[in-house]
Amino acid sequence: MDLVLRNARVFTDYAADRLDVAIDRGRIAAIAPELAADGPQIDLAGRLLVPGLVETHIHLDKTCIIDRCRIENGSVAEAVAQTAAAKRAFTEEDIYARAARTLEKCLVNGTMVMRTHVEIDPGIRLRGFEAISQLAADYAWAIDIEICAFPQEGLINNPGTDALLAACLSRGAKVLGAVPYTDIDPRGQIDRIFVMARDFDVDIDMHLDLGDTPHGMQIGYVCEQTAAHHYGGRVAVGHVTQLSAAPSAQFNEIARRLADAGVAVTVLPSTDLYLTGRGQDHSVMRGVTAAHRLIEHGVNCSLSTNNVLNPFTPCGDASLIRMANLYANVCHVSRPRELAECFAMLTTRSARLMRRSDYGIAVGRPADLAVFDCADPQRRGCRSDAATIRPENGRLTFTRPRATLRPRRTGGDAEAIAAVLG
Ligand SMILES: [Zn+2]
């Protein structure tokens, strides 16, 4: 065996047992108590072993630009305009360097699978795509990065964008993004995105319904189009902050439509909190849609980072665990099953959103694993970067991983089997 992990509490369906895990050629070869297996050994001493975290929505190309921008009112329009202005000076080298800084923070926080939205338009052309493609290749030893080609500045209103998106899709972008609310013709953009996605046989991940009221949402139309194009299970929508402002009856009706259509929802707690309610001066709305309530209706959901250190989200350290902590606080999550879903929205549910059928701790799956020190929160106390889940058989608090393990996929070099970070 390339590596044997001893005395792991294995995270499987929210149950944690003390087991040994053998890894061979980058994959899990066996899981059993007191396994008879040769090879380098690591004693995890009862620490929790989980599959690497999954980030379904992050913008690496425009990270770490807050010092180049001027923030006056914190609105979405300002964020788009400030980013567009900063983007004019982006070179491939600059994008790569900033993206690598944030990516390395993701790695030390346990993220091993990622979908990143990359801006494509006639101004930036394919510079972001080229830089992030190179970054994905250079860090493939540590993380699987999937590119979503994303028209942040519009599509119908921005001639030339369509052909550039097509160029990305033909050169390996796996997902097509959208942002109907920045377009002069939101439904025209949605229609075009579905046709293009079908032409290239790629999934769709839209920024959708980012606003403060439940009026004029496009989410029903996206569900209709998903059904019409037989695209159930291949469409995700991010933000949907307008849904957080919907009364229960409307919320429940939309949740059922999302579940029926097979449209997944990504909640981006940090950005949604920062951008919504800007017109209010008291009792400011939170704007974070209750994903755990959507899950009750059968909707698949993920929690993700979105932005780090830019006008959309001036703070952040790319910790998904911190994002789950923030979400649980903001959305009043406290029941055991709902807390467990918070962790699922960083792991199994996110992997399902990205249609990763080989994800999880099971024999034959890739050995992409993170090790967490876990403790009863009553003994440990509360930390701002910790998230707690309460599975059936106990309480577990997660902070930054103790180690992340991604043994080499090929070859038998025992010294290179594990990458231990942070
Ligand atoms: Zn985004």
Coordinates of C-alpha atoms and ligand atoms in Angstrom, one line a residue:
M1 CA 0.0 0.0 0.0
D2 CA 1.1 3.6 -0.6
L3 CA -0.3 4.7 2.7
V4 CA -2.3 3.3 5.6
L5 CA -4.2 5.6 7.9
R6 CA -4.8 4.1 11.3
N7 CA -7.5 4.9 13.8
A8 CA -9.5 7.2 11.7
R9 CA -13.0 8.3 12.6
V10 CA -14.5 7.9 9.1
F11 CA -17.1 10.4 8.0
T12 CA -19.7 8.4 6.1
D13 CA -23.3 9.4 6.2
Y14 CA -22.8 11.4 9.3
A15 CA -21.5 8.4 11.3
A16 CA -18.0 8.3 12.6
D17 CA -16.3 5.0 13.4
R18 CA -12.7 4.2 14.3
L19 CA -11.3 2.4 11.2
D20 CA -8.1 1.9 9.2
V21 CA -8.0 3.1 5.6
A22 CA -5.5 1.7 3.1
I23 CA -4.6 3.8 0.0
D24 CA -3.0 2.4 -3.2
R25 CA -2.1 4.3 -6.3
G26 CA -4.2 7.3 -5.3
R27 CA -7.3 5.4 -4.5
I28 CA -8.9 3.9 -1.4
A29 CA -8.1 0.2 -1.5
A30 CA -9.6 -1.0 1.8
I31 CA -11.5 0.2 4.9
A32 CA -11.7 -2.0 7.9
P33 CA -10.9 -2.1 11.6
E34 CA -7.3 -3.3 12.4
L35 CA -6.5 -3.7 8.7
A36 CA -3.6 -6.0 7.8
A37 CA -1.7 -3.8 5.3
D38 CA 1.9 -2.9 4.7
G39 CA 3.3 0.5 3.8
P40 CA 3.9 3.9 5.4
Q41 CA 1.5 4.4 8.3
I42 CA -0.1 7.5 9.8
D43 CA -1.9 7.2 13.2
L44 CA -4.8 9.6 13.1
A45 CA -5.4 8.9 16.8
G46 CA -9.2 9.1 16.4
R47 CA -9.2 12.3 14.4
L48 CA -12.0 12.7 11.8
L49 CA -11.3 11.7 8.2
V50 CA -13.5 13.4 5.7
P51 CA -13.5 13.6 1.9
G52 CA -11.8 16.8 0.6
L53 CA -14.2 19.8 0.7
V54 CA -15.9 20.9 -2.5
E55 CA -16.1 24.6 -3.5
T56 CA -18.8 24.9 -6.2
H57 CA -18.7 28.7 -6.7
I58 CA -15.6 30.9 -6.5
H59 CA -14.0 33.6 -8.7
L60 CA -10.3 33.1 -8.7
D61 CA -9.7 35.5 -11.6
K62 CA -10.9 38.6 -9.7
T63 CA -9.7 37.8 -6.2
C64 CA -7.3 40.0 -4.2
I65 CA -8.1 43.3 -6.0
I66 CA -9.7 45.2 -3.1
D67 CA -6.7 47.5 -2.8
R68 CA -7.2 48.6 -6.5
C69 CA -10.9 49.5 -6.0
R70 CA -12.7 52.4 -4.3
I71 CA -15.8 51.4 -2.3
E72 CA -18.4 54.1 -1.7
N73 CA -21.8 52.4 -1.3
G74 CA -21.2 48.6 -1.4
S75 CA -23.9 48.0 -4.1
V76 CA -23.8 45.3 -6.7
A77 CA -23.7 47.9 -9.5
E78 CA -20.6 49.5 -7.8
A79 CA -19.0 46.1 -7.5
V80 CA -19.5 45.3 -11.1
A81 CA -18.3 48.7 -12.2
Q82 CA -15.2 48.7 -10.0
T83 CA -14.2 45.2 -11.0
A84 CA -14.7 46.1 -14.7
A85 CA -12.4 49.1 -14.3
A86 CA -9.7 47.1 -12.5
K87 CA -10.1 44.3 -15.0
R88 CA -8.7 46.5 -17.8
A89 CA -5.3 46.3 -16.2
F90 CA -5.4 42.5 -15.8
T91 CA -2.6 40.5 -17.5
E92 CA -2.4 36.7 -17.5
E93 CA 0.6 36.9 -15.1
D94 CA -1.4 39.2 -12.7
I95 CA -4.5 36.9 -12.8
Y96 CA -2.4 33.9 -12.2
A97 CA -0.5 35.4 -9.2
R98 CA -3.6 36.6 -7.4
A99 CA -5.5 33.4 -8.1
A100 CA -2.7 31.3 -6.8
R101 CA -2.7 33.3 -3.5
T102 CA -6.4 32.5 -2.9
L103 CA -6.1 29.0 -4.2
E104 CA -3.4 28.1 -1.7
K105 CA -5.7 29.4 1.1
C106 CA -8.4 27.1 -0.3
L107 CA -5.9 24.1 -0.1
V108 CA -4.9 24.7 3.5
N109 CA -8.6 24.9 4.4
G110 CA -9.2 21.4 2.9
T111 CA -10.8 22.2 -0.5
M112 CA -9.9 19.6 -3.2
V113 CA -12.6 20.1 -5.8
M114 CA -13.6 23.4 -7.2
R115 CA -15.7 25.1 -9.8
T116 CA -14.4 28.6 -10.6
H117 CA -16.2 31.2 -12.7
V118 CA -13.9 33.0 -15.1
E119 CA -15.0 36.3 -16.7
I120 CA -15.2 36.3 -20.5
D121 CA -16.0 39.5 -22.5
P122 CA -14.5 41.5 -25.4
G123 CA -12.4 43.5 -22.9
I124 CA -10.6 40.7 -21.0
R125 CA -11.0 38.3 -23.9
L126 CA -9.5 34.9 -22.9
R127 CA -6.8 36.2 -20.6
G128 CA -8.6 35.0 -17.5
F129 CA -9.4 31.7 -19.1
E130 CA -5.7 31.2 -20.1
A131 CA -4.4 32.1 -16.7
I132 CA -6.8 29.9 -14.7
S133 CA -6.4 27.0 -17.2
Q134 CA -2.6 27.1 -16.5
L135 CA -3.3 27.4 -12.7
A136 CA -5.6 24.4 -12.8
A137 CA -2.9 22.4 -14.6
D138 CA -0.1 23.5 -12.2
Y139 CA -2.1 22.6 -9.1
A140 CA -3.7 19.4 -10.4
W141 CA -1.6 17.5 -7.9
A142 CA -3.7 19.1 -5.1
I143 CA -7.1 20.0 -6.5
D144 CA -9.5 19.3 -9.4
I145 CA -10.5 22.7 -10.8
E146 CA -13.4 23.0 -13.3
I147 CA -13.8 26.3 -15.2
C148 CA -17.2 27.9 -15.7
A149 CA -17.1 30.5 -18.6
F150 CA -18.9 33.5 -17.2
P151 CA -20.3 36.6 -18.9
Q152 CA -20.2 39.0 -15.9
E153 CA -20.8 42.1 -18.0
G154 CA -23.8 40.6 -19.9
L155 CA -24.3 38.7 -23.1
I156 CA -27.1 40.1 -25.2
N157 CA -25.9 43.7 -24.4
N158 CA -22.3 42.9 -25.0
P159 CA -21.5 41.9 -28.6
G160 CA -18.6 39.6 -29.1
T161 CA -19.1 37.8 -25.7
D162 CA -21.1 35.0 -27.3
A163 CA -18.2 33.9 -29.6
L164 CA -15.6 34.1 -26.8
L165 CA -17.8 31.9 -24.5
A166 CA -18.0 29.4 -27.3
A167 CA -14.2 29.5 -27.7
C168 CA -13.8 28.7 -24.0
L169 CA -16.3 25.8 -24.2
S170 CA -14.6 24.3 -27.2
R171 CA -11.2 24.6 -25.4
G172 CA -12.2 22.8 -22.2
A173 CA -14.4 24.9 -20.0
K174 CA -16.8 22.4 -18.5
V175 CA -19.6 24.7 -17.5
L176 CA -21.4 27.8 -18.9
G177 CA -22.2 30.6 -16.5
A178 CA -24.8 33.4 -16.7
V179 CA -25.9 36.5 -15.0
P180 CA -29.2 37.6 -16.3
Y181 CA -29.6 40.5 -13.9
T182 CA -26.7 42.5 -15.5
D183 CA -28.2 42.1 -19.0
I184 CA -30.6 44.4 -20.8
D185 CA -32.6 41.3 -21.7
P186 CA -32.5 38.8 -18.8
R187 CA -34.7 36.2 -20.4
G188 CA -32.9 36.6 -23.7
Q189 CA -29.7 35.7 -21.9
I190 CA -31.3 32.7 -20.2
D191 CA -32.6 31.4 -23.5
R192 CA -29.3 31.8 -25.3
I193 CA -27.4 30.1 -22.4
F194 CA -29.6 27.0 -22.6
V195 CA -29.1 26.7 -26.3
M196 CA -25.4 27.2 -26.1
A197 CA -25.0 24.7 -23.2
R198 CA -26.9 22.1 -25.2
D199 CA -24.8 22.7 -28.3
F200 CA -21.6 22.1 -26.3
D201 CA -23.2 19.5 -23.9
V202 CA -22.0 21.4 -20.8
D203 CA -23.7 22.1 -17.5
I204 CA -25.1 25.5 -16.5
D205 CA -24.3 27.6 -13.4
M206 CA -26.1 30.9 -13.2
H207 CA -25.8 33.9 -11.0
L208 CA -29.5 34.6 -10.4
D209 CA -32.0 36.8 -8.6
L210 CA -29.6 38.9 -6.6
G211 CA -31.8 41.6 -5.1
D212 CA -33.7 42.7 -2.0
T213 CA -37.3 41.9 -2.8
P214 CA -39.1 38.8 -4.0
H215 CA -40.5 40.7 -7.0
G216 CA -39.5 40.0 -10.6
M217 CA -37.5 36.8 -9.9
Q218 CA -36.3 34.7 -12.9
I219 CA -36.1 31.5 -11.0
G220 CA -39.4 30.2 -12.2
Y221 CA -38.4 30.8 -15.8
V222 CA -35.1 29.0 -15.3
C223 CA -37.0 26.0 -13.9
E224 CA -39.3 26.0 -17.0
Q225 CA -36.3 26.2 -19.3
T226 CA -34.5 23.4 -17.4
A227 CA -37.5 21.1 -18.0
A228 CA -38.0 22.2 -21.6
H229 CA -34.4 21.4 -22.4
H230 CA -34.4 18.2 -20.3
Y231 CA -31.5 19.6 -18.3
G232 CA -32.6 18.5 -14.8
G233 CA -29.6 17.8 -12.6
R234 CA -27.3 19.9 -14.8
V235 CA -28.4 23.4 -13.7
A236 CA -27.3 25.3 -10.6
V237 CA -28.2 28.9 -9.5
G238 CA -26.2 31.0 -7.1
H239 CA -27.3 33.8 -4.7
V240 CA -31.1 33.9 -5.2
T241 CA -31.1 36.4 -2.4
Q242 CA -34.6 37.5 -3.6
L243 CA -35.9 34.1 -2.4
S244 CA -34.8 35.0 1.1
A245 CA -37.3 37.8 1.1
A246 CA -40.2 35.7 -0.1
P247 CA -43.0 34.9 2.3
S248 CA -43.3 31.2 3.3
A249 CA -46.0 30.2 0.8
Q250 CA -44.0 31.7 -2.1
F251 CA -40.8 30.2 -0.8
N252 CA -42.3 26.7 -0.5
E253 CA -43.8 26.9 -4.0
I254 CA -40.5 27.9 -5.6
A255 CA -38.7 25.2 -3.6
R256 CA -41.1 22.6 -5.0
R257 CA -40.5 23.9 -8.5
L258 CA -36.7 23.8 -8.0
A259 CA -36.9 20.2 -6.7
D260 CA -39.2 19.1 -9.6
A261 CA -37.0 20.7 -12.2
G262 CA -33.7 19.4 -10.7
V263 CA -32.2 22.9 -10.3
A264 CA -29.6 23.1 -7.5
V265 CA -29.0 26.2 -5.4
T266 CA -25.7 27.6 -4.2
V267 CA -25.9 30.0 -1.2
L268 CA -23.0 32.4 -0.9
P269 CA -23.4 33.7 2.7
S270 CA -20.5 36.2 2.8
T271 CA -21.4 38.0 -0.4
D272 CA -25.1 37.8 0.1
L273 CA -24.8 39.4 3.5
Y274 CA -22.5 42.1 2.2
L275 CA -24.5 43.1 -0.9
T276 CA -28.1 43.0 0.2
G277 CA -30.1 45.5 2.2
R278 CA -28.0 48.4 1.1
G279 CA -31.1 50.6 0.9
Q280 CA -32.1 49.9 4.5
D281 CA -30.8 51.9 7.6
H282 CA -32.3 49.7 10.3
S283 CA -33.4 46.0 10.7
V284 CA -31.2 45.4 7.7
M285 CA -32.2 42.2 5.8
R286 CA -29.8 39.3 5.8
G287 CA -30.4 38.2 2.2
V288 CA -29.1 34.6 2.8
T289 CA -31.5 32.1 1.4
A290 CA -32.3 29.3 3.8
A291 CA -30.7 26.3 2.0
H292 CA -31.6 23.9 4.7
R293 CA -35.3 24.7 4.2
L294 CA -34.9 24.1 0.4
I295 CA -33.3 20.7 1.2
E296 CA -36.4 19.8 3.1
H297 CA -38.3 20.1 -0.2
G298 CA -35.8 18.0 -2.1
V299 CA -33.6 20.7 -3.6
N300 CA -29.9 20.0 -3.7
C301 CA -27.8 22.9 -2.3
S302 CA -24.2 23.9 -1.7
L303 CA -22.5 26.6 0.4
S304 CA -19.6 28.4 -1.2
T305 CA -17.2 31.3 -0.9
N306 CA -17.9 33.3 -4.1
N307 CA -15.3 36.1 -3.7
V308 CA -12.3 36.9 -1.6
L309 CA -10.9 40.4 -1.2
N310 CA -12.8 42.3 -3.9
P311 CA -15.7 44.8 -4.2
F312 CA -18.3 41.9 -4.1
T313 CA -16.8 40.5 -0.8
P314 CA -14.0 42.6 0.8
C315 CA -13.2 40.0 3.5
G316 CA -12.6 36.3 3.5
D317 CA -10.0 33.6 3.8
A318 CA -11.4 30.9 1.5
S319 CA -12.4 28.7 4.4
L320 CA -15.5 26.7 3.6
I321 CA -15.8 25.7 7.3
R322 CA -16.0 29.3 8.2
M323 CA -18.7 29.7 5.5
A324 CA -20.8 26.9 7.1
N325 CA -20.3 28.6 10.5
L326 CA -21.5 31.9 9.1
Y327 CA -24.5 30.3 7.3
A328 CA -25.6 28.4 10.4
N329 CA -25.6 31.6 12.5
V330 CA -27.3 33.8 9.9
C331 CA -30.0 31.2 9.0
H332 CA -30.7 30.1 12.6
V333 CA -29.5 26.5 12.1
S334 CA -29.3 24.6 15.3
R335 CA -31.2 21.2 15.0
P336 CA -28.8 18.2 14.6
R337 CA -30.0 17.2 11.2
E338 CA -29.8 20.7 9.8
L339 CA -26.3 21.2 11.2
A340 CA -25.2 17.9 9.6
E341 CA -26.7 19.3 6.3
C342 CA -24.4 22.3 6.6
F343 CA -21.4 20.0 6.4
A344 CA -23.0 18.0 3.5
M345 CA -23.3 21.3 1.6
L346 CA -19.5 21.5 1.7
T347 CA -19.0 17.9 0.8
T348 CA -21.5 15.3 -0.5
R349 CA -24.2 17.8 -1.7
S350 CA -21.6 20.0 -3.5
A351 CA -20.1 16.9 -5.1
R352 CA -23.5 16.0 -6.4
L353 CA -24.1 19.5 -7.7
M354 CA -20.9 19.0 -9.7
R355 CA -21.9 15.5 -10.7
R356 CA -18.8 13.9 -9.2
S357 CA -19.9 10.3 -9.0
D358 CA -16.4 9.2 -7.7
Y359 CA -16.6 11.4 -4.6
G360 CA -16.6 10.2 -1.0
I361 CA -14.8 7.7 1.3
A362 CA -15.4 4.3 -0.2
V363 CA -13.2 1.6 -1.7
G364 CA -12.2 2.5 -5.2
R365 CA -12.8 6.2 -4.8
P366 CA -9.9 8.7 -5.1
A367 CA -8.1 9.1 -1.8
D368 CA -8.7 12.9 -1.5
L369 CA -9.0 13.3 2.2
A370 CA -8.8 15.9 4.9
V371 CA -8.2 15.2 8.6
F372 CA -9.9 17.4 11.2
D373 CA -9.3 17.7 14.9
C374 CA -12.8 17.5 16.3
A375 CA -14.0 18.0 19.8
D376 CA -17.2 18.5 21.8
P377 CA -17.9 22.2 21.4
Q378 CA -18.8 22.5 25.1
R379 CA -15.2 21.6 26.0
R380 CA -13.6 23.4 23.1
G381 CA -15.5 26.6 23.2
C382 CA -16.7 28.5 20.1
R383 CA -14.2 29.8 17.5
S384 CA -15.1 32.2 14.7
D385 CA -13.6 29.8 12.1
A386 CA -15.2 26.6 13.5
A387 CA -18.4 24.9 12.4
T388 CA -20.2 22.3 14.4
I389 CA -22.2 19.3 13.1
R390 CA -24.3 17.1 15.3
P391 CA -24.6 13.7 13.8
E392 CA -26.7 11.1 15.5
N393 CA -23.9 9.8 17.7
G394 CA -22.3 12.9 19.0
R395 CA -21.2 16.5 18.3
L396 CA -18.2 17.5 16.2
T397 CA -16.5 20.8 15.8
F398 CA -14.4 21.5 12.7
T399 CA -11.7 24.1 12.4
R400 CA -8.9 24.2 9.9
P401 CA -7.9 20.7 8.8
R402 CA -4.9 19.1 10.6
A403 CA -3.8 17.7 7.3
T404 CA -4.9 17.2 3.8
L405 CA -3.9 14.1 2.0
R406 CA -3.9 13.6 -1.7
P407 CA -1.6 10.7 -2.4
R408 CA -0.1 10.6 -5.9
R409 CA -2.4 9.0 -8.4
T410 CA 0.3 7.1 -10.3
G411 CA 3.6 5.5 -9.4
G412 CA 4.8 3.9 -6.2
D413 CA 7.2 6.6 -4.8
A414 CA 6.6 6.1 -1.1
E415 CA 8.2 9.5 -0.2
A416 CA 5.8 11.4 -2.5
I417 CA 2.6 9.7 -1.4
A418 CA 1.2 12.4 0.7
A419 CA 0.9 16.2 0.5
V420 CA 0.5 17.6 3.9
L421 CA -0.4 21.2 4.1
G422 CA -1.0 23.8 6.8
Ligands
ZN1 ZN -20.3 34.5 -8.2

